[in-house]
Amino acid sequence: MLSGDTPAARPLTRPHPPAPRCGIPGRTPRTEPATADLARFNALPHDRAVAALLTCCGCLRWAERIAAHRPYPDLASLLAAGDEAGYDLTPTEQAVALAQEAPAPLPPARPGPGTLAAHTALRAAHAAYELRFRHAFVICLDGYRDDELMDQTLHAIRTRLAHEPDEERTVAADQLRRLAGVRLGQLAATCR
């Protein structure tokens, strides 16, 4: 799945449950949230905060840990806590979080020849990846332009298909942490 829930992968496994009153919009820039938005996130009841955090990373212990350490004084503190909690996930928790990744459509079609072929190749690569590694392909493409998404995704998935399972587990965990950070920033910036 792409950062900011930007389309760039074929549908994965299961969608996240909607976060109560804390939406994560489509592709938005990663900016410092308004103080009031972060204050609203900090003030959410624990169970609502956990539910909202599960939309960022599908590991309950990760979400519980982030929620328990509120209030966060600023976005940097929140992101650091999310990153630290992501590094502490066990292999089983990583597998659970990967299994919770929401389906994502293919990158937007670029005009011109080859788009259909590229989408077909990407769908086939996703199927091969999931068959080989038994979990969803995740990638954080934060910072790439829309016209680069298809090429970057296809290149990454083909490269990662050549990895040994242990190596790919490490890469996927890193991508999952990066995605969780982007989503966490969006959550903090849009909590209403």
Short mmCIF file of C-alpha atoms in Angstrom, two decimals:
data_model
loop_
_atom_site.label_atom_id
_atom_site.label_comp_id
_atom_site.label_asym_id
_atom_site.label_seq_id
_atom_site.Cartn_x
_atom_site.Cartn_y
_atom_site.Cartn_z
CA MET A 1 0.00 0.00 0.00
CA LEU A 2 1.22 3.48 -0.70
CA SER A 3 1.73 6.30 1.68
CA GLY A 4 -1.23 8.53 2.17
CA ASP A 5 -3.40 5.73 0.82
CA THR A 6 -2.40 6.80 -2.67
CA PRO A 7 -3.30 4.05 -5.12
CA ALA A 8 -0.32 2.01 -6.26
CA ALA A 9 -0.96 -1.63 -5.61
CA ARG A 10 -3.52 -4.25 -6.45
CA PRO A 11 -6.08 -4.98 -3.78
CA LEU A 12 -4.44 -6.65 -0.82
CA THR A 13 -6.36 -8.50 1.88
CA ARG A 14 -8.77 -6.64 4.18
CA PRO A 15 -9.75 -3.00 4.65
CA HIS A 16 -9.14 -1.25 7.96
CA PRO A 17 -12.25 -0.47 10.00
CA PRO A 18 -13.17 3.21 9.75
CA ALA A 19 -11.70 5.37 12.47
CA PRO A 20 -14.39 7.07 14.51
CA ARG A 21 -14.43 10.78 13.58
CA CYS A 22 -10.73 10.75 12.68
CA GLY A 23 -10.56 10.45 8.92
CA ILE A 24 -7.44 9.78 6.94
CA PRO A 25 -8.01 11.49 3.61
CA GLY A 26 -6.41 10.62 0.32
CA ARG A 27 -2.99 11.91 -0.58
CA THR A 28 -2.22 14.91 1.60
CA PRO A 29 1.08 16.56 2.29
CA ARG A 30 2.86 15.57 5.46
CA THR A 31 2.77 18.75 7.47
CA GLU A 32 2.64 19.78 11.11
CA PRO A 33 -0.97 19.37 12.24
CA ALA A 34 -2.78 22.28 13.76
CA THR A 35 -2.37 22.33 17.50
CA ALA A 36 -6.13 21.90 17.89
CA ASP A 37 -6.13 18.73 15.73
CA LEU A 38 -3.31 17.14 17.73
CA ALA A 39 -5.06 18.20 20.95
CA ARG A 40 -8.25 16.48 19.73
CA PHE A 41 -6.26 13.31 18.99
CA ASN A 42 -4.67 13.49 22.45
CA ALA A 43 -8.12 13.93 24.03
CA LEU A 44 -9.85 11.00 22.33
CA PRO A 45 -11.09 8.33 24.72
CA HIS A 46 -8.64 5.43 24.82
CA ASP A 47 -10.80 2.97 22.87
CA ARG A 48 -11.50 5.52 20.11
CA ALA A 49 -7.82 6.42 19.91
CA VAL A 50 -6.90 2.73 19.55
CA ALA A 51 -9.53 2.27 16.83
CA ALA A 52 -8.18 5.31 14.97
CA LEU A 53 -4.58 4.13 15.38
CA LEU A 54 -5.45 0.70 13.98
CA THR A 55 -6.13 2.46 10.67
CA CYS A 56 -2.44 3.41 10.65
CA CYS A 57 -1.01 0.00 11.56
CA GLY A 58 -3.05 -3.15 12.07
CA CYS A 59 -1.23 -4.30 15.20
CA LEU A 60 -3.24 -3.94 18.42
CA ARG A 61 -0.17 -3.72 20.68
CA TRP A 62 1.25 -0.91 18.47
CA ALA A 63 -2.03 1.03 18.67
CA GLU A 64 -2.41 0.44 22.43
CA ARG A 65 1.14 1.62 23.03
CA ILE A 66 0.71 4.85 21.05
CA ALA A 67 -2.65 5.58 22.70
CA ALA A 68 -1.29 4.90 26.21
CA HIS A 69 1.54 7.42 25.86
CA ARG A 70 -0.69 10.39 25.04
CA PRO A 71 -0.63 13.36 25.22
CA TYR A 72 1.98 14.13 22.60
CA PRO A 73 3.31 17.69 22.63
CA ASP A 74 3.91 17.82 18.88
CA LEU A 75 3.85 15.79 15.68
CA ALA A 76 7.54 14.87 15.92
CA SER A 77 6.95 13.22 19.31
CA LEU A 78 3.97 11.29 17.99
CA LEU A 79 5.86 10.10 14.90
CA ALA A 80 8.87 9.09 17.00
CA ALA A 81 6.61 7.04 19.28
CA GLY A 82 5.01 5.36 16.27
CA ASP A 83 8.39 4.56 14.74
CA GLU A 84 9.76 3.17 18.00
CA ALA A 85 6.67 1.01 18.50
CA GLY A 86 7.02 -0.22 14.92
CA TYR A 87 10.59 -1.36 15.54
CA ASP A 88 9.38 -3.34 18.56
CA LEU A 89 6.86 -5.45 16.63
CA THR A 90 7.48 -9.17 16.83
CA PRO A 91 7.51 -11.19 13.58
CA THR A 92 4.02 -12.45 14.46
CA GLU A 93 2.76 -8.90 15.02
CA GLN A 94 4.31 -7.81 11.72
CA ALA A 95 2.50 -10.65 9.98
CA VAL A 96 -0.79 -9.62 11.59
CA ALA A 97 -0.26 -5.98 10.59
CA LEU A 98 0.57 -7.01 7.00
CA ALA A 99 -2.57 -9.13 6.89
CA GLN A 100 -4.60 -6.06 7.92
CA GLU A 101 -3.40 -3.90 5.06
CA ALA A 102 -6.31 -2.39 3.17
CA PRO A 103 -6.89 -3.08 -0.51
CA ALA A 104 -5.46 -0.40 -2.75
CA PRO A 105 -6.29 0.18 -6.38
CA LEU A 106 -3.63 0.34 -9.06
CA PRO A 107 -1.82 3.64 -9.64
CA PRO A 108 -3.70 6.14 -11.75
CA ALA A 109 -3.52 5.33 -15.44
CA ARG A 110 -1.21 7.57 -17.38
CA PRO A 111 -2.31 8.51 -20.84
CA GLY A 112 -0.48 6.75 -23.61
CA PRO A 113 0.41 3.33 -24.83
CA GLY A 114 1.46 0.66 -22.42
CA THR A 115 -0.75 1.62 -19.48
CA LEU A 116 -2.93 -1.48 -19.75
CA ALA A 117 0.17 -3.67 -20.10
CA ALA A 118 1.77 -2.02 -17.07
CA HIS A 119 -1.38 -2.58 -14.97
CA THR A 120 -1.49 -6.21 -16.09
CA ALA A 121 2.19 -6.66 -15.21
CA LEU A 122 1.63 -5.06 -11.81
CA ARG A 123 -1.35 -7.31 -11.01
CA ALA A 124 0.71 -10.37 -12.00
CA ALA A 125 3.66 -9.18 -9.90
CA HIS A 126 1.41 -8.72 -6.87
CA ALA A 127 0.01 -12.21 -7.27
CA ALA A 128 3.52 -13.65 -7.57
CA TYR A 129 4.67 -11.69 -4.52
CA GLU A 130 1.80 -12.85 -2.33
CA LEU A 131 2.29 -16.43 -3.47
CA ARG A 132 6.03 -16.30 -2.69
CA PHE A 133 5.98 -14.41 0.61
CA ARG A 134 2.46 -15.20 1.91
CA HIS A 135 1.69 -11.59 2.80
CA ALA A 136 0.61 -8.40 1.09
CA PHE A 137 3.08 -6.27 -0.80
CA VAL A 138 3.51 -2.94 0.98
CA ILE A 139 5.46 0.05 -0.18
CA CYS A 140 5.68 3.63 0.96
CA LEU A 141 5.98 5.99 -1.99
CA ASP A 142 5.71 9.21 -0.02
CA GLY A 143 7.51 11.91 -1.94
CA TYR A 144 7.06 10.46 -5.43
CA ARG A 145 5.04 12.29 -8.05
CA ASP A 146 1.85 10.67 -9.34
CA ASP A 147 3.47 10.00 -12.71
CA GLU A 148 6.23 8.00 -10.99
CA LEU A 149 4.02 5.71 -8.89
CA MET A 150 3.47 2.93 -11.43
CA ASP A 151 7.15 2.66 -12.39
CA GLN A 152 8.37 2.80 -8.79
CA THR A 153 5.87 0.19 -7.65
CA LEU A 154 6.60 -2.19 -10.50
CA HIS A 155 10.37 -1.80 -10.07
CA ALA A 156 10.14 -2.35 -6.30
CA ILE A 157 7.94 -5.41 -6.50
CA ARG A 158 10.13 -7.03 -9.17
CA THR A 159 13.27 -6.30 -7.14
CA ARG A 160 11.73 -7.60 -3.93
CA LEU A 161 10.51 -10.80 -5.58
CA ALA A 162 14.19 -11.77 -5.83
CA HIS A 163 14.71 -11.43 -2.07
CA GLU A 164 15.04 -14.38 0.25
CA PRO A 165 12.10 -14.60 2.71
CA ASP A 166 14.09 -13.28 5.70
CA GLU A 167 15.44 -10.35 3.70
CA GLU A 168 11.98 -9.50 2.38
CA ARG A 169 10.45 -9.72 5.84
CA THR A 170 12.90 -7.00 6.94
CA VAL A 171 12.12 -4.81 3.90
CA ALA A 172 8.36 -5.24 4.34
CA ALA A 173 8.63 -4.35 8.05
CA ASP A 174 10.52 -1.17 7.16
CA GLN A 175 7.92 -0.21 4.55
CA LEU A 176 5.13 -0.93 7.03
CA ARG A 177 6.78 1.38 9.61
CA ARG A 178 7.12 4.13 7.00
CA LEU A 179 3.47 3.76 5.97
CA ALA A 180 2.35 3.82 9.59
CA GLY A 181 4.30 7.05 10.11
CA VAL A 182 2.68 8.76 7.13
CA ARG A 183 -0.77 7.59 8.17
CA LEU A 184 -0.15 8.63 11.77
CA GLY A 185 0.81 12.13 10.63
CA GLN A 186 -2.36 12.32 8.56
CA LEU A 187 -4.46 11.06 11.45
CA ALA A 188 -3.05 13.68 13.80
CA ALA A 189 -3.60 16.40 11.20
CA THR A 190 -7.22 15.48 10.48
CA CYS A 191 -8.64 14.34 13.80
CA ARG A 192 -12.02 15.97 14.32
#
